[in-house]
Short mmCIF file of C-alpha atoms and ligand atoms in Angstrom, two decimals:
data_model
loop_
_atom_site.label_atom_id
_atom_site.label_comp_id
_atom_site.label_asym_id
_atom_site.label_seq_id
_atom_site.Cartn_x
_atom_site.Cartn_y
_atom_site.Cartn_z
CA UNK A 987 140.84 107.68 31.56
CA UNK A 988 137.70 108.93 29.07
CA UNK A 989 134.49 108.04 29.19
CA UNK A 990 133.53 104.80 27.52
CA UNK A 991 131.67 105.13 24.04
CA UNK A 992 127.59 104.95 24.48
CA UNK A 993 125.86 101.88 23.42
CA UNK A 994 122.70 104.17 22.48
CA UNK A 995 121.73 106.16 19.97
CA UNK A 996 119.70 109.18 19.91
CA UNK A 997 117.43 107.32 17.65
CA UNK A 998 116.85 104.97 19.91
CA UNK A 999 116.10 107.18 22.72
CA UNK A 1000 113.97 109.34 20.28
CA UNK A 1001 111.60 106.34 19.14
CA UNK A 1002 111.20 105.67 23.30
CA UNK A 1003 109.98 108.96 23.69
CA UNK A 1004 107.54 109.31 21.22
CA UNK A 1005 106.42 106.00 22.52
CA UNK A 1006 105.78 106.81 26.14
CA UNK A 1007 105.41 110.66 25.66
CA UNK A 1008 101.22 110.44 25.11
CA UNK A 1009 100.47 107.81 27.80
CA UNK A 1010 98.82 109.51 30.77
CA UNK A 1011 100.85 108.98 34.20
CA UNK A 1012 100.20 109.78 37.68
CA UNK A 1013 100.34 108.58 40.82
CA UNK A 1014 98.86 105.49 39.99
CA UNK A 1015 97.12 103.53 37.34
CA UNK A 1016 97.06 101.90 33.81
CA UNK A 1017 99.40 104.83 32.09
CA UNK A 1018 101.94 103.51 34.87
CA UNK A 1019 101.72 99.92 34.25
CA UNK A 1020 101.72 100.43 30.56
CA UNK A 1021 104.97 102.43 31.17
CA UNK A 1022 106.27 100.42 32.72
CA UNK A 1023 105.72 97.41 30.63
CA UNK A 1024 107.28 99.00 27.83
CA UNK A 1025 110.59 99.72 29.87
CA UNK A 1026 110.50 96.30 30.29
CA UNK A 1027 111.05 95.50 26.68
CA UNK A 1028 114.23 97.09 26.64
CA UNK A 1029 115.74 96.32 30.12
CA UNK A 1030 114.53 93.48 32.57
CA UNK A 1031 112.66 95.42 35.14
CA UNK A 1032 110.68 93.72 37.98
CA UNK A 1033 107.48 95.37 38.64
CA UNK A 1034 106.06 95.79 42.35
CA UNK A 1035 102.23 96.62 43.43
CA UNK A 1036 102.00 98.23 46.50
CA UNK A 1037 98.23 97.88 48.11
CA UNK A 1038 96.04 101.43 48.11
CA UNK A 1039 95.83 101.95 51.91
CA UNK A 1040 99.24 100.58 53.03
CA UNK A 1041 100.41 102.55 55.63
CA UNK A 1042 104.43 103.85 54.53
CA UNK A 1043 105.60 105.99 57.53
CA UNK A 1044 103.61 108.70 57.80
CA UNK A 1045 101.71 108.52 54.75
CA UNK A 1046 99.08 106.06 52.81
CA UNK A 1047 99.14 104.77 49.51
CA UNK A 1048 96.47 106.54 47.34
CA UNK A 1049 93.18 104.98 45.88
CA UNK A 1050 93.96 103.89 42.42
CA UNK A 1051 93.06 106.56 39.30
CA UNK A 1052 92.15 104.81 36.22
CA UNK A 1053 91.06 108.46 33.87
CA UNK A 1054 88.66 107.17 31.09
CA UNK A 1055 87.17 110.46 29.52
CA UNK A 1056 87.22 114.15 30.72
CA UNK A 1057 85.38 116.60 28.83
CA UNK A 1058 83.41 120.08 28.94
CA UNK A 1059 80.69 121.01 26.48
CA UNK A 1060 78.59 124.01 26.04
CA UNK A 1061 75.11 124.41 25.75
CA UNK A 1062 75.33 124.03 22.08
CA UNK A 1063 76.66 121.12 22.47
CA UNK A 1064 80.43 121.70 21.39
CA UNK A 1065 83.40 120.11 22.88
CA UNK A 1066 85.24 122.96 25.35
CA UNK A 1067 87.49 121.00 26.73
CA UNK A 1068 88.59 117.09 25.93
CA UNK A 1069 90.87 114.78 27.81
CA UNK A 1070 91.31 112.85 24.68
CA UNK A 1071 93.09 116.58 23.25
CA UNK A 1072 95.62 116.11 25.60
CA UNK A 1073 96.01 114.78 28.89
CA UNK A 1074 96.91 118.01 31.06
CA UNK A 1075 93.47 118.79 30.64
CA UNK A 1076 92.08 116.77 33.23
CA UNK A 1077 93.43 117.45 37.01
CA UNK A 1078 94.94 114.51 37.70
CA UNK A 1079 93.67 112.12 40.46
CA UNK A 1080 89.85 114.15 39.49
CA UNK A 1081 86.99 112.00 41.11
CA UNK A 1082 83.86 110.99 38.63
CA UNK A 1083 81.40 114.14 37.78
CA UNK A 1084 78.88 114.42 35.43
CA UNK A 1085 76.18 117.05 35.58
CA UNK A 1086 75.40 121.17 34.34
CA UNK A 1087 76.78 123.87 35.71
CA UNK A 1088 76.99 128.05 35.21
CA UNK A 1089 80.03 129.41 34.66
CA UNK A 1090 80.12 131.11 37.74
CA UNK A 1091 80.03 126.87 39.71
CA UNK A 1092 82.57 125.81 37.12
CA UNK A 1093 84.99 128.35 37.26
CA UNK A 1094 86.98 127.25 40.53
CA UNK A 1095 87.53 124.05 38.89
CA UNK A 1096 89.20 125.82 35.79
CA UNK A 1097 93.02 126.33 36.16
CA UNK A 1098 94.76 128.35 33.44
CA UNK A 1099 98.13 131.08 34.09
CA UNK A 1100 97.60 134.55 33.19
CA UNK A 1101 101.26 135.27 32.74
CA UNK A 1102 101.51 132.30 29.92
CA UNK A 1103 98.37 132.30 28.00
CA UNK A 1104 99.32 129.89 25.63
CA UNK A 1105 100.24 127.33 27.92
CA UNK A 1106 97.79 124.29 29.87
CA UNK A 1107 98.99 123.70 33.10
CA UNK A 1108 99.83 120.41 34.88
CA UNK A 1109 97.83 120.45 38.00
CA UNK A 1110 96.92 117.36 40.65
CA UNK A 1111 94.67 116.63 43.18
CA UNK A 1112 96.31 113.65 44.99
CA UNK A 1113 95.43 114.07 48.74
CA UNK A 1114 92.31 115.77 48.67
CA UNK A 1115 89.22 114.25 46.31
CA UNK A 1116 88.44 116.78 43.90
CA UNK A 1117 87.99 117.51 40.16
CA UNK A 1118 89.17 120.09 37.60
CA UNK A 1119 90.28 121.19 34.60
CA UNK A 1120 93.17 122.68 33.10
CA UNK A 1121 93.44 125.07 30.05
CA UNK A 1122 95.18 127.66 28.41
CA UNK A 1123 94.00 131.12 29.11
CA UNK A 1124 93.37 131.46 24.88
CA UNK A 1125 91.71 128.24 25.76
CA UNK A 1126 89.29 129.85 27.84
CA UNK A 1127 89.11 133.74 26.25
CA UNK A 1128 88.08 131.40 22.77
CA UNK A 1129 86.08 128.89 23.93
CA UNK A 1130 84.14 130.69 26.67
CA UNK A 1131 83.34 134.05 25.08
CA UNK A 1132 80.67 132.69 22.79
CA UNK A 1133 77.93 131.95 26.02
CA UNK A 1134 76.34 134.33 28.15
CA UNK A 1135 75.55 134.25 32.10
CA UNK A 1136 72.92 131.95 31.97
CA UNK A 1137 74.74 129.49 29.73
CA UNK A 1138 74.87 126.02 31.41
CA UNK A 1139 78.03 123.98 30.68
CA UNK A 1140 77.63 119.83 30.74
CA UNK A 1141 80.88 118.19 32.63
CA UNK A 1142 81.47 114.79 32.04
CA UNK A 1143 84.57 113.07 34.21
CA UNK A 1144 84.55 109.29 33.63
CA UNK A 1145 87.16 108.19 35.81
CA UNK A 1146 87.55 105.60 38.74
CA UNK A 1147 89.08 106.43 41.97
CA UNK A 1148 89.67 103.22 43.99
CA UNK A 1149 91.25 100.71 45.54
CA UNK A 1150 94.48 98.91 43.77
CA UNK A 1151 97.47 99.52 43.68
CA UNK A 1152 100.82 101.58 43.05
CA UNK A 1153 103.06 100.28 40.87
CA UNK A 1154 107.44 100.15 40.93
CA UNK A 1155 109.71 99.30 38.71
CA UNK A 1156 112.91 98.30 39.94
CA UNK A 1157 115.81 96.76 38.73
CA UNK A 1158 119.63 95.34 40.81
CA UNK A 1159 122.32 94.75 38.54
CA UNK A 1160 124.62 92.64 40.91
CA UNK A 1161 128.64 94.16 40.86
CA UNK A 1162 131.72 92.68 42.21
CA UNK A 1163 130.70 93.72 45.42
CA UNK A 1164 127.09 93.73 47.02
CA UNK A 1165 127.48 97.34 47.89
CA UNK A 1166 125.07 99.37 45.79
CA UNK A 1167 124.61 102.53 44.08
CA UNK A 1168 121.04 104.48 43.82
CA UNK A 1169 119.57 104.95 40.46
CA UNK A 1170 116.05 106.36 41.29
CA UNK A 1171 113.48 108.51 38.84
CA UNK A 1172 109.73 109.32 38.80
CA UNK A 1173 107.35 108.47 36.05
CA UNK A 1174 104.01 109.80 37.75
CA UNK A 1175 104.03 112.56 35.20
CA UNK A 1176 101.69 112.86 32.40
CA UNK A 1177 102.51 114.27 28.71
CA UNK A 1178 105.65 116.08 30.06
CA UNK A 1179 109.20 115.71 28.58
CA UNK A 1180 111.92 117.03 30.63
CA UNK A 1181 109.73 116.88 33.74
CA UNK A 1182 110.10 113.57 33.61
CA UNK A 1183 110.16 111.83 30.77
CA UNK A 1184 113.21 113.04 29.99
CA UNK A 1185 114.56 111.34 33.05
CA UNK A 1186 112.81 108.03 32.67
CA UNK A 1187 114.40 107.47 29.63
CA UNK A 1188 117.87 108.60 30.48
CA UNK A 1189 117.67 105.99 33.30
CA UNK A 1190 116.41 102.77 31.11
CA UNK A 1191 119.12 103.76 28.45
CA UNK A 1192 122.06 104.00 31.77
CA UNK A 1193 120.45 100.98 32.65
CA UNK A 1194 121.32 98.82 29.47
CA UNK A 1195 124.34 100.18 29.39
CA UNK A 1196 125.39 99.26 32.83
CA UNK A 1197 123.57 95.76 32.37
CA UNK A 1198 126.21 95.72 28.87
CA UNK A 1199 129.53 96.23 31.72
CA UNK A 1200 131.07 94.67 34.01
CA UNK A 1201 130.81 96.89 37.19
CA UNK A 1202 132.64 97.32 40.26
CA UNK A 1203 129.39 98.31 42.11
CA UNK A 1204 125.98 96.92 42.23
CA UNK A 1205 123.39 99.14 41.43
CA UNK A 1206 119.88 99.73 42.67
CA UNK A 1207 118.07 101.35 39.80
CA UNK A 1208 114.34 102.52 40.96
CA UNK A 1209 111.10 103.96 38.82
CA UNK A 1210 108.17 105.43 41.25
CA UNK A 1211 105.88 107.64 41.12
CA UNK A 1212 107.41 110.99 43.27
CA UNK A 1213 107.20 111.00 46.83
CA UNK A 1214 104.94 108.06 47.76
CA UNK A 1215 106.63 106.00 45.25
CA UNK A 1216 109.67 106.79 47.10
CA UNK A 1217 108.43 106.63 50.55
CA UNK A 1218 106.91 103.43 49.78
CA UNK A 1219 109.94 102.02 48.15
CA UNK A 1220 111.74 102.94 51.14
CA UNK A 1221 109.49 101.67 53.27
CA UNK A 1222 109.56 98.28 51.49
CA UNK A 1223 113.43 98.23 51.58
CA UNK A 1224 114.57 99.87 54.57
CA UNK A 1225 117.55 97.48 55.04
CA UNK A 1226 119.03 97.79 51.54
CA UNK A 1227 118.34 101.22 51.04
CA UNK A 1228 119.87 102.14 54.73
CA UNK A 1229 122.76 100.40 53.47
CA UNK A 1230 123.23 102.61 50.56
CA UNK A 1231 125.93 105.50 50.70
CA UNK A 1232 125.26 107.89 47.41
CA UNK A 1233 123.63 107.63 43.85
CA UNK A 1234 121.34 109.97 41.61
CA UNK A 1235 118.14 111.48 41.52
CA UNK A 1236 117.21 111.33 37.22
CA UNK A 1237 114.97 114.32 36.09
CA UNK A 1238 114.92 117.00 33.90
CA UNK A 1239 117.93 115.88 31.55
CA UNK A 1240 117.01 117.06 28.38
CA UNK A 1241 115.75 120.64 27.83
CA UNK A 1242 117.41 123.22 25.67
CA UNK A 1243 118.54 125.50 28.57
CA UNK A 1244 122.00 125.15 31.06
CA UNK A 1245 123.32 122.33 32.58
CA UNK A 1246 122.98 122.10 35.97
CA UNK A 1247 124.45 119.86 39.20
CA UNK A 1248 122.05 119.69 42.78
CA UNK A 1249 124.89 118.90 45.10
CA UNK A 1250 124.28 115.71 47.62
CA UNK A 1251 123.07 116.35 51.38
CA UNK A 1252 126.64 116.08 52.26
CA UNK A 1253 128.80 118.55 50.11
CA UNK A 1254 131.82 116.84 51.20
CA UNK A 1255 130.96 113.37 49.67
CA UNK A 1256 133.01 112.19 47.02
CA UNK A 1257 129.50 111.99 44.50
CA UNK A 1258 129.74 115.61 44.23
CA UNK A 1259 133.63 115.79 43.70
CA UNK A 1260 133.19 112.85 41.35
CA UNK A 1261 129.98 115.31 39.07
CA UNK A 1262 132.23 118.22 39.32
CA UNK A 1263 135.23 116.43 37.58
CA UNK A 1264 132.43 115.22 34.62
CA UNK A 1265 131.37 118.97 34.49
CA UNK A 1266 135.27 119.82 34.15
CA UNK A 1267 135.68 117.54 31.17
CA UNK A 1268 132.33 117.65 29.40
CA UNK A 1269 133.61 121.74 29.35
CA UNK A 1270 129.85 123.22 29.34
CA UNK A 1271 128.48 125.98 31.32
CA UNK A 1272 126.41 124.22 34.72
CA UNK A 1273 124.20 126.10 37.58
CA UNK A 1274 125.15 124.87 40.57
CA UNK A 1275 122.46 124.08 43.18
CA UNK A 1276 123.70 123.36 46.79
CA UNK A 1277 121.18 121.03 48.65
CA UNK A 1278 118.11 121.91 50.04
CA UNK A 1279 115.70 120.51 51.09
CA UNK A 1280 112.40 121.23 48.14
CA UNK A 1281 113.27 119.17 45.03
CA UNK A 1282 112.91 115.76 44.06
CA UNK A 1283 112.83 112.26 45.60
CA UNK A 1284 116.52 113.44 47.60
CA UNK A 1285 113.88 114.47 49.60
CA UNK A 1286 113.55 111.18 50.53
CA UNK A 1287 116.57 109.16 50.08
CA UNK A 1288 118.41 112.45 52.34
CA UNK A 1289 116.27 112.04 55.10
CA UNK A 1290 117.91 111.43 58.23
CA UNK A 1291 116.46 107.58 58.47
CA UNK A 1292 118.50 106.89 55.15
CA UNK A 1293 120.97 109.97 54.36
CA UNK A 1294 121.89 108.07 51.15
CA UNK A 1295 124.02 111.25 49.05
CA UNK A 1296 122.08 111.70 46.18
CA UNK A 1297 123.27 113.97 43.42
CA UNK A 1298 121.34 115.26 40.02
CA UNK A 1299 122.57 116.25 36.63
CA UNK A 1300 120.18 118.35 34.84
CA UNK A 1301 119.29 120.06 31.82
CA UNK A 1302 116.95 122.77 32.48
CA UNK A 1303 116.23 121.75 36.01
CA UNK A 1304 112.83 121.82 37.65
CA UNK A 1305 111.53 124.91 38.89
CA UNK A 1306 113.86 126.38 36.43
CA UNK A 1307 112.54 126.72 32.97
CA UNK A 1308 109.11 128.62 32.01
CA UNK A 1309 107.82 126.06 30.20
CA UNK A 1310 108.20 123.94 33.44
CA UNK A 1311 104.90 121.83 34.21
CA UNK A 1312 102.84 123.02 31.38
CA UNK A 1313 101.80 121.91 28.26
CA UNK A 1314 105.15 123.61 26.59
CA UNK A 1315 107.31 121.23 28.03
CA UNK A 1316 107.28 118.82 25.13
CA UNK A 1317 109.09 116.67 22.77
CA UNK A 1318 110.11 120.01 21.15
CA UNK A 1319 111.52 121.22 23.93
CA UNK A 1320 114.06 118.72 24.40
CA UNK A 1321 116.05 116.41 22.47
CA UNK A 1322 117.44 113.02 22.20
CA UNK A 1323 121.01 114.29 21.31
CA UNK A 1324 121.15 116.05 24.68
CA UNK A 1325 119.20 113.47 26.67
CA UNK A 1326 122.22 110.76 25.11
CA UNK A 1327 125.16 113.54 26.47
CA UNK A 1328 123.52 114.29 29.95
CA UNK A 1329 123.19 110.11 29.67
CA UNK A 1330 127.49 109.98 28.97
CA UNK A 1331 127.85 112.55 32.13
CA UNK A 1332 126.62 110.29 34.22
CA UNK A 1333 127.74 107.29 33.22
CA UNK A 1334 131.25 109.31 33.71
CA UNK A 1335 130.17 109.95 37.02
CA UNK A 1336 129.60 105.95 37.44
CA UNK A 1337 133.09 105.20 36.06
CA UNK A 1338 134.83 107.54 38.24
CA UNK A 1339 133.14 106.47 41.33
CA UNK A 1340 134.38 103.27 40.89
CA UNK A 1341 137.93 104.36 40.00
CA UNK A 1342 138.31 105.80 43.21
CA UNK A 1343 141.07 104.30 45.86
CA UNK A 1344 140.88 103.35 49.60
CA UNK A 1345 143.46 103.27 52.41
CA UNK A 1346 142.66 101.59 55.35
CA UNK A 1347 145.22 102.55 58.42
CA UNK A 1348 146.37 98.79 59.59
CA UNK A 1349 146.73 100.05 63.22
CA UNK A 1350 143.76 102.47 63.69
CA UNK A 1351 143.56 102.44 66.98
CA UNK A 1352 145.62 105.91 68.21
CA UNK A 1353 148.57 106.96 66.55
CA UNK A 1354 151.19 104.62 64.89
CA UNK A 1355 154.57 104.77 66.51
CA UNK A 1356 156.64 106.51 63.51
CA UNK A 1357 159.95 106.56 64.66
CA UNK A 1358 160.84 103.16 65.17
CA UNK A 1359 159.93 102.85 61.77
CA UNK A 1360 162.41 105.83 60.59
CA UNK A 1361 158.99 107.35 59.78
CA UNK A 1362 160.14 110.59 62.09
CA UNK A 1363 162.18 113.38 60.98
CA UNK A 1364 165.60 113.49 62.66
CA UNK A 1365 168.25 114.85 61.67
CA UNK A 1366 170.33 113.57 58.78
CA UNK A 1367 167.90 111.22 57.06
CA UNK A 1368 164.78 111.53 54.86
CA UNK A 1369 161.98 109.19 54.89
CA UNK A 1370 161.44 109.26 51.17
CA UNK A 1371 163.77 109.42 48.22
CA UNK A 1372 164.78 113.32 48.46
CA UNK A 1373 164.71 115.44 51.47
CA UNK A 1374 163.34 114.86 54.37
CA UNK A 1375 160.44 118.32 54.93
CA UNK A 1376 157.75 118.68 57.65
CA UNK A 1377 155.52 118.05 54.09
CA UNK A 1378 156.17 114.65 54.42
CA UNK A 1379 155.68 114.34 57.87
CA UNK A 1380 152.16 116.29 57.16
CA UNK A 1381 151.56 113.52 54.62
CA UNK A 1382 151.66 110.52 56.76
CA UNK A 1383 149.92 111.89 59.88
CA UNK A 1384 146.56 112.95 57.25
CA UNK A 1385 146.80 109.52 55.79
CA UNK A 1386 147.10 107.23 59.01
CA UNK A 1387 144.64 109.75 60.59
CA UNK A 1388 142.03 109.66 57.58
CA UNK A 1389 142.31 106.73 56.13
CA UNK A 1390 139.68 104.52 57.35
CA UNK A 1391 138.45 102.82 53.92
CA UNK A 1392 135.70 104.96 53.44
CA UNK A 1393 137.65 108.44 52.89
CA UNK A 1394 138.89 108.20 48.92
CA UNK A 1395 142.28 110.41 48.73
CA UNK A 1396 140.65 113.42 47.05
CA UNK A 1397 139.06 114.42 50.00
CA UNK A 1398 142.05 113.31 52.21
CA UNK A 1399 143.96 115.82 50.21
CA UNK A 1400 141.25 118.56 50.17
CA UNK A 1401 141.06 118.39 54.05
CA UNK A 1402 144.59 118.05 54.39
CA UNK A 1403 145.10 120.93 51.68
CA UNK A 1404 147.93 118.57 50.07
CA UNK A 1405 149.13 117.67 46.86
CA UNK A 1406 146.76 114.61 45.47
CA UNK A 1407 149.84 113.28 43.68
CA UNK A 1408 151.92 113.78 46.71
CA UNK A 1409 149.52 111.59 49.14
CA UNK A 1410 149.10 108.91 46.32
CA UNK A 1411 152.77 108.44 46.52
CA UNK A 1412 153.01 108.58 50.15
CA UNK A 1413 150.15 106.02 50.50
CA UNK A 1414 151.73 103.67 48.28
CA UNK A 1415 154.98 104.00 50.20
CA UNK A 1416 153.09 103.19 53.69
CA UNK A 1417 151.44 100.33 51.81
CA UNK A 1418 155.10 98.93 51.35
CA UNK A 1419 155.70 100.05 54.96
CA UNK A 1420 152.64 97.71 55.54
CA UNK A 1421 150.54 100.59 57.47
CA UNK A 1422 148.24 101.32 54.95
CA UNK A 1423 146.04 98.46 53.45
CA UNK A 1424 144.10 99.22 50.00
CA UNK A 1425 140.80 98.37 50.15
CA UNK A 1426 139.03 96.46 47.06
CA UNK A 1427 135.91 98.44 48.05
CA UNK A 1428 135.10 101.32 50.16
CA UNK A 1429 133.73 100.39 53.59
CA UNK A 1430 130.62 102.03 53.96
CA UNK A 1431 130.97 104.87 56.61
CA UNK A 1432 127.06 105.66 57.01
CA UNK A 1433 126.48 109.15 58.51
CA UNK A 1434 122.94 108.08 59.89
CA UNK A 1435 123.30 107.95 63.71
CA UNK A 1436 119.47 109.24 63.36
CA UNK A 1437 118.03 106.35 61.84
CA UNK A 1438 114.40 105.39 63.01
CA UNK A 1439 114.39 101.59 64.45
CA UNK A 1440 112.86 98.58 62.40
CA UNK A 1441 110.20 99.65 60.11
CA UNK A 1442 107.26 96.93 60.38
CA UNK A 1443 104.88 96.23 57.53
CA UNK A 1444 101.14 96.22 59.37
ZN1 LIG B 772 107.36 117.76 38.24
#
């Protein structure tokens, strides 16, 4: 089976760029909403507003941050530094200042990076109120030079910081079954393309193509702002999301670098055999990264309260790439041709999940009685068409013994270290024997004995 052809076009995902690429995100805010409202033109998204001050496990949802204007001007009178320029400039989440300072007071305020002097950073300030600036080191060498020691520098920061709310997108596109998969990315970044942009468009487009299908699964397709977006998701959907087995984590999809695949919490789960068989066919050179625990919202979704197994197919993956969370990573630095392929990998991934096949043992409880059923080598008479071997024998005990509709065959025959074409055809032989049963849908074998008791909203 190949992958089904893609509905979108990289001119369509180009004009969505350009169209969200200037609008200033964070944690919070209008540059969210607005985001999110024009997501919703192309795919029918529902939005949620989560209260500033709602407690979500063991954290709070921020103030609001509504950034007006942001600037720095010398004594002269000339515009240093300007929000309007670009949006990096301004720490996000920077609380309201206006007044003169020296150099000498302004200067732990000023971020720049010494070994990338063309480059503004992307800093925040989300947990602790504060306010700053970001620039290149040019920037500042330029800019600065001009004005001695006693120079006094005016800083405007017109911004609120209060309470409202943060805002979700989320949308369920109901399957033949009720079990779901986990579509999740973060849009709380600013004027940044593969980190995340990249990602929030990949998931709209793999959105409208799965609303365009008919799908085997339901899916649970999520856009918050990283980490407390997540939590607070969570929090506001512990049942459904406990429910959920596996899914992906959307960022960085688009840059000009390598391919790479973060494995899922569990390296054994079939996501990750399922993205290794796309990285087979698609025939392009990946990193692999095993799980650990930094990254994205896995963070989250991994945890031991939820364990859902989610994977992530990058292109130039965070933490990866120089021009990673500066003012470099922009709509230069990727493109819509590879946003639309790393958009085809994992709607491959999608359509092989859903191919895959379930056995449940009809008599699970202890061991099947084999030779009544001629099932048990003896002398003079093979089980199967062809000889009777110890193979076959091997065959049957791994199936009855793993097959508990949750385990697809792949990893049967991994574990097993058999033939996957050999098990298929023993499976369907012991379906005909009537001690195997297929399944229409995996049952879900949750791995999440840890799970915290009933969250309650206060
Ligand atoms: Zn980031």
């Amino acid at each position: 089976m190949s992958a089904s052809p893609l509905n979108t076009s990289a001119a369509s995902v180009s004009v969505l760029l350009q169209e969200l690429f200037p609008l200033c995100r964070s944690l919070t805010g209008p540059g969210n909403r607005e985001t999110l409202a024009r997501l919703q033109r192309l795919i029918p998204l529902t939005v949620h507003e989560y209260p500033s001050g709602t407690q979500v496990y063991d954290w709070v949802i921020p103030k609001e941050w509504k950034p007006k204007a942001g600037s720095v001007k010398g004594p002269d009178g000339r515009v240093l530094i300007d929000f309007a320029e670009n949006n990096l400039h301004l720490v996000g989440y920077s609380a309201p200042v206006a007044g003169q300072f020296s150099l000498e007071e302004l200067r732990p305020h000023l971020h720049w990076l010494d070994n990338a002097p063309e480059a503004i950073p992307y800093r925040t300030s989300y947990y602790k109120e504060d306010w700053g600036f970001c620039l290149s080191r040019k920037q500042f060498e330029e800019r600065f030079a001009p004005y001695g020691p006693e120079a006094r520098f005016t800083v405007t920061i017109d911004t609120a910081l209060e309470a409202g709310s943060l805002s979700v997108g989320e949308l369920l596109i109901p399957g033949e079954t009720s079990q779901e998969v986990l579509l999740s990315t973060y849009f709380c970044h600013p004027s940044l393309a593969n980190d995340n942009l990249s990602g929030v468009v990949l998931t709209a487009f793999l959105a409208k193509e799965l609303l365009a299908r008919k799908n085997k699964y339901s899916y649970r397709i999520v856009f918050v702002p990283e980490t407390i977006g997540a939590v607070a998701y969570c929090a506001h959907n512990e049942a459904a999301m406990q429910a959920l087995d596996c899914g992906f984590v959307i960022t960085c999809v688009a840059g000009r670098g390598p391919w790479g695949f973060k494995g899922s919490i569990h390296g054994e789960h079939r996501i990750n055999r399922v993205v290794e068989t796309v990285l087979r066919e698609f025939e392009q050179p990946v990193l692999r990264y095993p799980f650990d625990p930094h990254g994205s919202d896995e963070r989250q979704y991994s945890s031991p309260g939820f364990r859902i197994n989610t994977a992530s197919i990058t292109k130039d993956k965070y933490y990866e790439y120089p021009e990673y969370h500066t003012s470099l990573d922009t709509l230069d630095f990727i493109s819509p041709e590879h946003l639309c392929t790393t958009l085809r990998m994992h709607l491959r991934a999608l359509e092989l999940l859903e191919d895959d096949v379930f056995y449940e043992n009809v008599n699970p409880q202890c061991e099947t009685m084999l030779s009544p059923r001629g099932l048990y080598p003896s002398a003079g008479g093979g089980m199967m068409p062809g000889t009777n071997t110890g193979a076959q024998l091997d065959s049957i005990l791994w199936l009855l013994m793993l097959c508990d509709g949750a385990t697809a065959l792949p990893e049967i025959a991994k574990q097993a270290n058999l033939s996957l074409q050999e098990l298929r055809d023993m499976a369907a032989f012991l379906e005909g024997k009537g001690l195997l049963r297929k399944c229409a849908f995996p049952h879900v074998k949750k791995n999440n004995a840890l799970a915290a008791g009933r969250y309650e909203h206060k």
